PDB file of C-alpha atoms in Angstrom:
ATOM      1  CA  UNK A   1       0.000   0.000   0.000  1.00 51.00           C
ATOM      2  CA  UNK A   2       1.562   3.338  -1.038  1.00 53.00           C
ATOM      3  CA  UNK A   3       2.333   5.901   1.649  1.00 46.00           C
ATOM      4  CA  UNK A   4       0.257   9.051   1.416  1.00 50.00           C
ATOM      5  CA  UNK A   5       1.279  12.504   2.450  1.00 43.00           C
ATOM      6  CA  UNK A   6       0.006  13.423   5.908  1.00 37.00           C
ATOM      7  CA  UNK A   7      -2.516  16.219   5.914  1.00 45.00           C
ATOM      8  CA  UNK A   8      -1.685  19.213   8.026  1.00 42.00           C
ATOM      9  CA  UNK A   9      -3.788  19.230  11.179  1.00 53.00           C
ATOM     10  CA  UNK A  10      -6.500  21.835  11.403  1.00 85.00           C
ATOM     11  CA  UNK A  11      -6.368  24.786  13.746  1.00 89.00           C
ATOM     12  CA  UNK A  12      -9.108  23.211  15.861  1.00 90.00           C
ATOM     13  CA  UNK A  13      -7.095  19.999  16.185  1.00 90.00           C
ATOM     14  CA  UNK A  14      -4.054  21.923  17.345  1.00 90.00           C
ATOM     15  CA  UNK A  15      -6.122  23.757  19.963  1.00 91.00           C
ATOM     16  CA  UNK A  16      -7.554  20.424  21.141  1.00 91.00           C
ATOM     17  CA  UNK A  17      -4.020  19.093  21.543  1.00 89.00           C
ATOM     18  CA  UNK A  18      -2.996  22.128  23.596  1.00 91.00           C
ATOM     19  CA  UNK A  19      -6.017  21.849  25.867  1.00 92.00           C
ATOM     20  CA  UNK A  20      -5.443  18.103  26.298  1.00 87.00           C
ATOM     21  CA  UNK A  21      -1.839  18.795  27.218  1.00 88.00           C
ATOM     22  CA  UNK A  22      -2.918  21.231  29.945  1.00 89.00           C
ATOM     23  CA  UNK A  23      -5.288  18.598  31.355  1.00 86.00           C
ATOM     24  CA  UNK A  24      -2.944  15.610  31.108  1.00 80.00           C
ATOM     25  CA  UNK A  25      -0.031  17.521  32.639  1.00 83.00           C
ATOM     26  CA  UNK A  26      -2.127  18.370  35.680  1.00 81.00           C
ATOM     27  CA  UNK A  27      -2.025  22.108  35.100  1.00 88.00           C
ATOM     28  CA  UNK A  28      -5.809  21.849  34.862  1.00 89.00           C
ATOM     29  CA  UNK A  29      -6.624  19.149  37.464  1.00 84.00           C
ATOM     30  CA  UNK A  30      -9.812  17.091  37.409  1.00 77.00           C
ATOM     31  CA  UNK A  31     -12.660  19.048  38.974  1.00 79.00           C
ATOM     32  CA  UNK A  32     -11.270  22.493  38.196  1.00 86.00           C
ATOM     33  CA  UNK A  33     -13.004  25.097  36.087  1.00 92.00           C
ATOM     34  CA  UNK A  34     -11.155  26.021  32.893  1.00 93.00           C
ATOM     35  CA  UNK A  35     -10.775  29.674  31.785  1.00 93.00           C
ATOM     36  CA  UNK A  36     -13.754  31.292  30.086  1.00 93.00           C
ATOM     37  CA  UNK A  37     -13.968  31.360  26.308  1.00 92.00           C
ATOM     38  CA  UNK A  38     -12.748  34.988  25.906  1.00 92.00           C
ATOM     39  CA  UNK A  39      -9.717  34.215  28.075  1.00 93.00           C
ATOM     40  CA  UNK A  40      -8.887  31.098  26.052  1.00 93.00           C
ATOM     41  CA  UNK A  41      -9.085  32.987  22.769  1.00 92.00           C
ATOM     42  CA  UNK A  42      -6.507  35.424  24.105  1.00 92.00           C
ATOM     43  CA  UNK A  43      -4.257  32.707  25.514  1.00 90.00           C
ATOM     44  CA  UNK A  44      -4.317  30.656  22.316  1.00 91.00           C
ATOM     45  CA  UNK A  45      -4.438  33.571  19.862  1.00 91.00           C
ATOM     46  CA  UNK A  46      -7.280  32.015  17.884  1.00 92.00           C
ATOM     47  CA  UNK A  47     -10.869  32.928  17.120  1.00 92.00           C
ATOM     48  CA  UNK A  48     -13.788  32.265  19.427  1.00 91.00           C
ATOM     49  CA  UNK A  49     -15.342  29.715  17.073  1.00 92.00           C
ATOM     50  CA  UNK A  50     -12.123  27.696  17.080  1.00 92.00           C
ATOM     51  CA  UNK A  51     -12.042  27.608  20.879  1.00 93.00           C
ATOM     52  CA  UNK A  52     -15.726  26.745  21.027  1.00 92.00           C
ATOM     53  CA  UNK A  53     -15.296  23.798  18.652  1.00 92.00           C
ATOM     54  CA  UNK A  54     -12.264  22.494  20.536  1.00 92.00           C
ATOM     55  CA  UNK A  55     -14.007  22.695  23.905  1.00 93.00           C
ATOM     56  CA  UNK A  56     -17.105  21.060  22.459  1.00 91.00           C
ATOM     57  CA  UNK A  57     -15.012  18.198  21.052  1.00 89.00           C
ATOM     58  CA  UNK A  58     -13.362  17.578  24.418  1.00 88.00           C
ATOM     59  CA  UNK A  59     -16.805  17.701  25.997  1.00 86.00           C
ATOM     60  CA  UNK A  60     -18.035  14.968  23.669  1.00 81.00           C
ATOM     61  CA  UNK A  61     -14.947  12.892  24.486  1.00 78.00           C
ATOM     62  CA  UNK A  62     -15.687  13.139  28.200  1.00 77.00           C
ATOM     63  CA  UNK A  63     -12.596  15.096  29.248  1.00 82.00           C
ATOM     64  CA  UNK A  64     -14.557  18.335  29.774  1.00 88.00           C
ATOM     65  CA  UNK A  65     -18.047  18.967  31.122  1.00 85.00           C
ATOM     66  CA  UNK A  66     -20.070  22.120  30.430  1.00 88.00           C
ATOM     67  CA  UNK A  67     -22.329  23.178  33.302  1.00 87.00           C
ATOM     68  CA  UNK A  68     -25.061  25.561  32.253  1.00 86.00           C
ATOM     69  CA  UNK A  69     -24.710  28.947  33.852  1.00 86.00           C
ATOM     70  CA  UNK A  70     -21.477  27.986  35.596  1.00 89.00           C
ATOM     71  CA  UNK A  71     -18.740  27.193  33.085  1.00 91.00           C
ATOM     72  CA  UNK A  72     -16.723  24.228  31.846  1.00 93.00           C
ATOM     73  CA  UNK A  73     -14.938  21.814  34.160  1.00 90.00           C
ATOM     74  CA  UNK A  74     -12.284  19.141  33.725  1.00 86.00           C
ATOM     75  CA  UNK A  75     -14.019  15.781  33.935  1.00 80.00           C
ATOM     76  CA  UNK A  76     -11.170  13.325  33.227  1.00 75.00           C
ATOM     77  CA  UNK A  77      -7.409  13.652  32.987  1.00 72.00           C
ATOM     78  CA  UNK A  78      -6.864  11.322  30.029  1.00 67.00           C
ATOM     79  CA  UNK A  79      -8.585   9.403  27.261  1.00 64.00           C
ATOM     80  CA  UNK A  80      -8.994   6.292  29.426  1.00 61.00           C
ATOM     81  CA  UNK A  81     -10.696   8.285  32.157  1.00 60.00           C
ATOM     82  CA  UNK A  82     -12.985   9.930  29.620  1.00 60.00           C
ATOM     83  CA  UNK A  83     -13.968   6.543  28.179  1.00 58.00           C
ATOM     84  CA  UNK A  84     -14.685   5.131  31.634  1.00 60.00           C
ATOM     85  CA  UNK A  85     -16.816   8.142  32.551  1.00 60.00           C
ATOM     86  CA  UNK A  86     -18.885   7.643  29.399  1.00 59.00           C
ATOM     87  CA  UNK A  87     -19.302   3.951  30.213  1.00 56.00           C
ATOM     88  CA  UNK A  88     -20.231   4.640  33.840  1.00 57.00           C
ATOM     89  CA  UNK A  89     -23.060   6.893  32.703  1.00 58.00           C
ATOM     90  CA  UNK A  90     -24.642   3.816  31.086  1.00 54.00           C
ATOM     91  CA  UNK A  91     -23.816   1.399  33.896  1.00 54.00           C
ATOM     92  CA  UNK A  92     -26.061   0.475  36.794  1.00 66.00           C
ATOM     93  CA  UNK A  93     -25.036   0.519  40.441  1.00 69.00           C
ATOM     94  CA  UNK A  94     -24.673  -3.270  40.546  1.00 75.00           C
ATOM     95  CA  UNK A  95     -22.295  -3.263  37.580  1.00 77.00           C
ATOM     96  CA  UNK A  96     -20.192  -0.592  39.243  1.00 75.00           C
ATOM     97  CA  UNK A  97     -20.078  -2.646  42.456  1.00 78.00           C
ATOM     98  CA  UNK A  98     -18.909  -5.747  40.592  1.00 82.00           C
ATOM     99  CA  UNK A  99     -16.005  -3.817  39.066  1.00 82.00           C
ATOM    100  CA  UNK A 100     -15.294  -2.223  42.415  1.00 84.00           C
ATOM    101  CA  UNK A 101     -15.163  -5.660  44.030  1.00 88.00           C
ATOM    102  CA  UNK A 102     -12.457  -6.834  41.633  1.00 90.00           C
ATOM    103  CA  UNK A 103     -10.278  -3.788  42.240  1.00 92.00           C
ATOM    104  CA  UNK A 104     -10.789  -3.420  45.994  1.00 94.00           C
ATOM    105  CA  UNK A 105     -10.052  -7.038  46.872  1.00 95.00           C
ATOM    106  CA  UNK A 106      -6.622  -6.863  45.290  1.00 95.00           C
ATOM    107  CA  UNK A 107      -6.062  -3.349  46.633  1.00 97.00           C
ATOM    108  CA  UNK A 108      -6.815  -4.521  50.183  1.00 97.00           C
ATOM    109  CA  UNK A 109      -4.527  -7.525  49.817  1.00 97.00           C
ATOM    110  CA  UNK A 110      -1.648  -5.372  48.587  1.00 98.00           C
ATOM    111  CA  UNK A 111      -2.335  -2.667  51.172  1.00 98.00           C
ATOM    112  CA  UNK A 112      -2.024  -5.183  54.003  1.00 98.00           C
ATOM    113  CA  UNK A 113       1.473  -6.027  52.773  1.00 97.00           C
ATOM    114  CA  UNK A 114       2.712  -2.620  51.649  1.00 97.00           C
ATOM    115  CA  UNK A 115       1.081   0.028  53.855  1.00 97.00           C
ATOM    116  CA  UNK A 116       3.282   2.459  55.745  1.00 97.00           C
ATOM    117  CA  UNK A 117       2.574   4.765  58.669  1.00 97.00           C
ATOM    118  CA  UNK A 118       1.397   7.576  56.407  1.00 97.00           C
ATOM    119  CA  UNK A 119      -1.119   5.206  54.779  1.00 97.00           C
ATOM    120  CA  UNK A 120      -2.397   4.044  58.155  1.00 97.00           C
ATOM    121  CA  UNK A 121      -2.823   7.632  59.342  1.00 97.00           C
ATOM    122  CA  UNK A 122      -4.868   8.471  56.230  1.00 97.00           C
ATOM    123  CA  UNK A 123      -7.054   5.395  56.704  1.00 97.00           C
ATOM    124  CA  UNK A 124      -7.710   6.141  60.378  1.00 97.00           C
ATOM    125  CA  UNK A 125      -8.581   9.751  59.629  1.00 97.00           C
ATOM    126  CA  UNK A 126     -10.975   8.826  56.823  1.00 96.00           C
ATOM    127  CA  UNK A 127     -12.679   6.162  58.923  1.00 96.00           C
ATOM    128  CA  UNK A 128     -13.130   8.599  61.817  1.00 97.00           C
ATOM    129  CA  UNK A 129     -14.631  11.213  59.494  1.00 96.00           C
ATOM    130  CA  UNK A 130     -17.043   8.665  58.064  1.00 94.00           C
ATOM    131  CA  UNK A 131     -18.143   7.639  61.541  1.00 94.00           C
ATOM    132  CA  UNK A 132     -18.647  11.255  62.592  1.00 94.00           C
ATOM    133  CA  UNK A 133     -20.654  12.030  59.445  1.00 92.00           C
ATOM    134  CA  UNK A 134     -22.905   9.014  60.048  1.00 92.00           C
ATOM    135  CA  UNK A 135     -23.574  10.010  63.642  1.00 89.00           C
ATOM    136  CA  UNK A 136     -24.387  13.557  62.501  1.00 91.00           C
ATOM    137  CA  UNK A 137     -26.780  12.282  59.836  1.00 89.00           C
ATOM    138  CA  UNK A 138     -24.872  14.166  57.130  1.00 91.00           C
ATOM    139  CA  UNK A 139     -25.250  11.925  54.094  1.00 88.00           C
ATOM    140  CA  UNK A 140     -23.223  14.136  51.769  1.00 89.00           C
ATOM    141  CA  UNK A 141     -20.265  14.230  54.176  1.00 92.00           C
ATOM    142  CA  UNK A 142     -20.660  10.507  54.814  1.00 91.00           C
ATOM    143  CA  UNK A 143     -20.457   9.648  51.119  1.00 91.00           C
ATOM    144  CA  UNK A 144     -17.479  11.945  50.660  1.00 91.00           C
ATOM    145  CA  UNK A 145     -15.624  10.383  53.594  1.00 93.00           C
ATOM    146  CA  UNK A 146     -16.580   6.871  52.492  1.00 93.00           C
ATOM    147  CA  UNK A 147     -15.047   7.452  49.076  1.00 91.00           C
ATOM    148  CA  UNK A 148     -11.952   8.955  50.713  1.00 93.00           C
ATOM    149  CA  UNK A 149     -11.520   5.852  52.870  1.00 96.00           C
ATOM    150  CA  UNK A 150     -11.587   3.502  49.909  1.00 94.00           C
ATOM    151  CA  UNK A 151      -9.225   5.694  47.930  1.00 94.00           C
ATOM    152  CA  UNK A 152      -6.885   5.558  50.922  1.00 96.00           C
ATOM    153  CA  UNK A 153      -7.010   1.747  50.813  1.00 97.00           C
ATOM    154  CA  UNK A 154      -6.112   1.777  47.120  1.00 96.00           C
ATOM    155  CA  UNK A 155      -3.332   4.315  47.699  1.00 96.00           C
ATOM    156  CA  UNK A 156      -1.908   2.056  50.413  1.00 97.00           C
ATOM    157  CA  UNK A 157      -1.453  -0.668  47.777  1.00 97.00           C
ATOM    158  CA  UNK A 158       1.280   1.504  46.236  1.00 97.00           C
ATOM    159  CA  UNK A 159       0.367   0.597  42.673  1.00 96.00           C
ATOM    160  CA  UNK A 160       0.064   3.726  40.539  1.00 90.00           C
ATOM    161  CA  UNK A 161      -1.815   2.058  37.699  1.00 87.00           C
ATOM    162  CA  UNK A 162      -4.385   0.599  40.089  1.00 91.00           C
ATOM    163  CA  UNK A 163      -4.850   3.989  41.752  1.00 88.00           C
ATOM    164  CA  UNK A 164      -5.355   5.729  38.392  1.00 81.00           C
ATOM    165  CA  UNK A 165      -7.919   3.178  37.249  1.00 82.00           C
ATOM    166  CA  UNK A 166      -9.812   3.277  40.544  1.00 86.00           C
ATOM    167  CA  UNK A 167      -9.960   7.073  40.563  1.00 79.00           C
ATOM    168  CA  UNK A 168     -12.107   7.002  37.436  1.00 74.00           C
ATOM    169  CA  UNK A 169     -14.812   4.975  39.194  1.00 75.00           C
ATOM    170  CA  UNK A 170     -15.547   7.557  41.878  1.00 72.00           C
ATOM    171  CA  UNK A 171     -18.770   8.915  40.363  1.00 65.00           C
ATOM    172  CA  UNK A 172     -20.237   5.454  40.021  1.00 64.00           C
ATOM    173  CA  UNK A 173     -19.311   4.646  43.606  1.00 72.00           C
ATOM    174  CA  UNK A 174     -20.931   7.789  44.985  1.00 77.00           C
ATOM    175  CA  UNK A 175     -24.267   6.914  43.387  1.00 73.00           C
ATOM    176  CA  UNK A 176     -24.359   3.419  44.880  1.00 74.00           C
ATOM    177  CA  UNK A 177     -23.199   4.591  48.313  1.00 79.00           C
ATOM    178  CA  UNK A 178     -25.759   7.390  48.533  1.00 80.00           C
ATOM    179  CA  UNK A 179     -28.586   5.142  47.348  1.00 75.00           C
ATOM    180  CA  UNK A 180     -27.997   2.641  50.134  1.00 75.00           C
ATOM    181  CA  UNK A 181     -27.104   5.184  52.849  1.00 79.00           C
ATOM    182  CA  UNK A 182     -30.548   6.819  52.698  1.00 75.00           C
ATOM    183  CA  UNK A 183     -32.516   3.710  51.793  1.00 72.00           C
ATOM    184  CA  UNK A 184     -35.374   2.190  53.843  1.00 76.00           C
ATOM    185  CA  UNK A 185     -33.168  -0.622  55.121  1.00 75.00           C
ATOM    186  CA  UNK A 186     -32.019  -1.665  58.610  1.00 78.00           C
ATOM    187  CA  UNK A 187     -29.157   0.444  59.947  1.00 80.00           C
ATOM    188  CA  UNK A 188     -26.483  -2.312  59.830  1.00 74.00           C
ATOM    189  CA  UNK A 189     -27.127  -2.829  56.117  1.00 73.00           C
ATOM    190  CA  UNK A 190     -26.666   0.871  55.429  1.00 77.00           C
ATOM    191  CA  UNK A 191     -23.747   1.605  57.759  1.00 80.00           C
ATOM    192  CA  UNK A 192     -21.630  -1.592  57.540  1.00 83.00           C
ATOM    193  CA  UNK A 193     -19.525  -0.406  60.457  1.00 78.00           C
ATOM    194  CA  UNK A 194     -18.020  -3.775  61.384  1.00 84.00           C
ATOM    195  CA  UNK A 195     -16.685  -4.709  57.958  1.00 92.00           C
ATOM    196  CA  UNK A 196     -14.999  -1.333  57.521  1.00 94.00           C
ATOM    197  CA  UNK A 197     -13.427  -1.480  60.965  1.00 93.00           C
ATOM    198  CA  UNK A 198     -12.281  -5.028  60.209  1.00 96.00           C
ATOM    199  CA  UNK A 199     -10.699  -3.894  56.955  1.00 97.00           C
ATOM    200  CA  UNK A 200      -8.660  -1.227  58.705  1.00 97.00           C
ATOM    201  CA  UNK A 201      -7.654  -3.671  61.449  1.00 97.00           C
ATOM    202  CA  UNK A 202      -6.522  -6.243  58.860  1.00 98.00           C
ATOM    203  CA  UNK A 203      -4.424  -3.684  57.006  1.00 98.00           C
ATOM    204  CA  UNK A 204      -2.904  -2.493  60.279  1.00 97.00           C
ATOM    205  CA  UNK A 205      -2.082  -6.093  61.239  1.00 97.00           C
ATOM    206  CA  UNK A 206      -0.624  -6.912  57.821  1.00 97.00           C
ATOM    207  CA  UNK A 207      -3.180  -9.680  57.229  1.00 98.00           C
ATOM    208  CA  UNK A 208      -3.989  -9.921  53.477  1.00 97.00           C
ATOM    209  CA  UNK A 209      -6.561 -12.739  53.776  1.00 97.00           C
ATOM    210  CA  UNK A 210      -8.501 -10.936  56.483  1.00 97.00           C
ATOM    211  CA  UNK A 211      -8.410  -7.727  54.434  1.00 97.00           C
ATOM    212  CA  UNK A 212      -9.891  -9.372  51.344  1.00 97.00           C
ATOM    213  CA  UNK A 213     -12.516 -11.092  53.501  1.00 96.00           C
ATOM    214  CA  UNK A 214     -13.598  -7.723  54.916  1.00 96.00           C
ATOM    215  CA  UNK A 215     -13.945  -6.315  51.401  1.00 95.00           C
ATOM    216  CA  UNK A 216     -16.004  -9.329  50.342  1.00 93.00           C
ATOM    217  CA  UNK A 217     -18.383  -8.773  53.270  1.00 92.00           C
ATOM    218  CA  UNK A 218     -19.192  -5.128  52.594  1.00 89.00           C
ATOM    219  CA  UNK A 219     -19.414  -5.656  48.832  1.00 89.00           C
ATOM    220  CA  UNK A 220     -21.799  -8.594  49.315  1.00 87.00           C
ATOM    221  CA  UNK A 221     -23.867  -6.546  51.771  1.00 84.00           C
ATOM    222  CA  UNK A 222     -24.027  -3.640  49.317  1.00 83.00           C
ATOM    223  CA  UNK A 223     -25.102  -5.904  46.459  1.00 83.00           C
ATOM    224  CA  UNK A 224     -27.837  -7.432  48.628  1.00 82.00           C
ATOM    225  CA  UNK A 225     -29.055  -3.983  49.656  1.00 80.00           C
ATOM    226  CA  UNK A 226     -29.160  -2.690  46.088  1.00 76.00           C
ATOM    227  CA  UNK A 227     -31.037  -5.759  44.906  1.00 80.00           C
ATOM    228  CA  UNK A 228     -33.565  -5.284  47.673  1.00 76.00           C
ATOM    229  CA  UNK A 229     -34.029  -1.678  46.591  1.00 72.00           C
ATOM    230  CA  UNK A 230     -34.439  -2.665  42.964  1.00 70.00           C
ATOM    231  CA  UNK A 231     -37.186  -5.081  43.891  1.00 72.00           C
ATOM    232  CA  UNK A 232     -38.993  -2.333  45.794  1.00 64.00           C
ATOM    233  CA  UNK A 233     -38.364   0.512  43.351  1.00 56.00           C
ATOM    234  CA  UNK A 234     -36.041   0.951  40.331  1.00 50.00           C
ATOM    235  CA  UNK A 235     -32.771   2.649  41.213  1.00 44.00           C
ATOM    236  CA  UNK A 236     -31.616   5.883  39.559  1.00 46.00           C
ATOM    237  CA  UNK A 237     -28.888   5.726  36.938  1.00 46.00           C
ATOM    238  CA  UNK A 238     -25.256   5.405  38.027  1.00 42.00           C
ATOM    239  CA  UNK A 239     -23.761   8.700  39.158  1.00 42.00           C
ATOM    240  CA  UNK A 240     -27.101   9.991  40.501  1.00 45.00           C
ATOM    241  CA  UNK A 241     -26.545  10.657  44.197  1.00 39.00           C
ATOM    242  CA  UNK A 242     -30.259  10.803  45.034  1.00 38.00           C
ATOM    243  CA  UNK A 243     -31.543   8.187  47.405  1.00 37.00           C
ATOM    244  CA  UNK A 244     -33.687   5.438  45.964  1.00 36.00           C
ATOM    245  CA  UNK A 245     -37.175   5.527  47.425  1.00 37.00           C
ATOM    246  CA  UNK A 246     -38.567   6.991  50.629  1.00 34.00           C
ATOM    247  CA  UNK A 247     -38.533   5.306  54.043  1.00 35.00           C
ATOM    248  CA  UNK A 248     -41.455   2.962  54.543  1.00 35.00           C
ATOM    249  CA  UNK A 249     -43.525   2.655  57.698  1.00 31.00           C
ATOM    250  CA  UNK A 250     -41.252  -0.012  59.197  1.00 34.00           C
ATOM    251  CA  UNK A 251     -37.946   1.410  57.958  1.00 37.00           C
ATOM    252  CA  UNK A 252     -35.279   2.834  60.216  1.00 37.00           C
ATOM    253  CA  UNK A 253     -34.414   6.218  58.679  1.00 40.00           C
ATOM    254  CA  UNK A 254     -30.961   7.795  58.576  1.00 44.00           C
ATOM    255  CA  UNK A 255     -30.172   9.924  61.649  1.00 42.00           C
ATOM    256  CA  UNK A 256     -30.555  13.122  59.615  1.00 37.00           C
ATOM    257  CA  UNK A 257     -34.191  12.217  58.958  1.00 39.00           C
ATOM    258  CA  UNK A 258     -35.203  11.201  62.464  1.00 38.00           C
ATOM    259  CA  UNK A 259     -37.367  13.476  64.515  1.00 33.00           C
ATOM    260  CA  UNK A 260     -36.243  13.264  68.133  1.00 35.00           C
ATOM    261  CA  UNK A 261     -35.012  10.201  69.969  1.00 37.00           C
ATOM    262  CA  UNK A 262     -31.536   8.807  70.211  1.00 37.00           C
ATOM    263  CA  UNK A 263     -29.105   8.720  67.305  1.00 37.00           C
ATOM    264  CA  UNK A 264     -28.126   5.515  65.574  1.00 38.00           C
ATOM    265  CA  UNK A 265     -24.982   3.801  66.673  1.00 38.00           C
ATOM    266  CA  UNK A 266     -21.780   4.758  64.879  1.00 40.00           C
ATOM    267  CA  UNK A 267     -21.398   3.196  61.424  1.00 41.00           C
ATOM    268  CA  UNK A 268     -19.731   3.259  58.070  1.00 42.00           C
ATOM    269  CA  UNK A 269     -20.754   2.173  54.626  1.00 46.00           C
ATOM    270  CA  UNK A 270     -19.109   0.479  51.713  1.00 47.00           C
TER     271      UNK A 270
END
């Protein structure tokens, strides 16, 4: 097959490459708001239409996200992250949990063998924050701390590729966690305090088998809870942090929704 001359890239393509470089290098971290369109046109010395097309293309790829009335934010730091975000938008909570199970079992096993004092301090802090958020009935803070705890477990594995892959699953995890945390289920099913405490204890003790067993317990409990919710009422799509359903007459509501009486016992969730 004869070799053909390579066509010169378009101005839009070159702008896309520059914006991707800013994202991939970390100069524009995930979650940050990128400069407004007029600022970008000045920085790049190109027309507004060129910038608009480049930003739109990166939005379609999943690396950027336009929020109406707010601006455009970095959604993923690379092409893999963008692809996973697109896939997570189509996935259900149970699918996300199955993938999470695969990653977290190995992460816990490695963490039990490789963790250092800095890792243990991060795990203890995250677990304490999760417990405090649960007692306060603050679901948003609870979900945030829950995610932080599991990221700390993965970080303690000291495997950069595993940490990068896991970081792209955060949105899917938040949706599943929030759905169960506010669900009309018994408190132990929503808090899963024992399995999380056992996971930390196993990592502290350097016990890989006990660590993977703790992960298996809270994943299995989460799957059972989500299936119970699906039977009662269809769950929202992955990434939707809204709780699934309202507490029934026999349900034990989250502390934030109780009117008077004693708080629930301390707990944590998968």
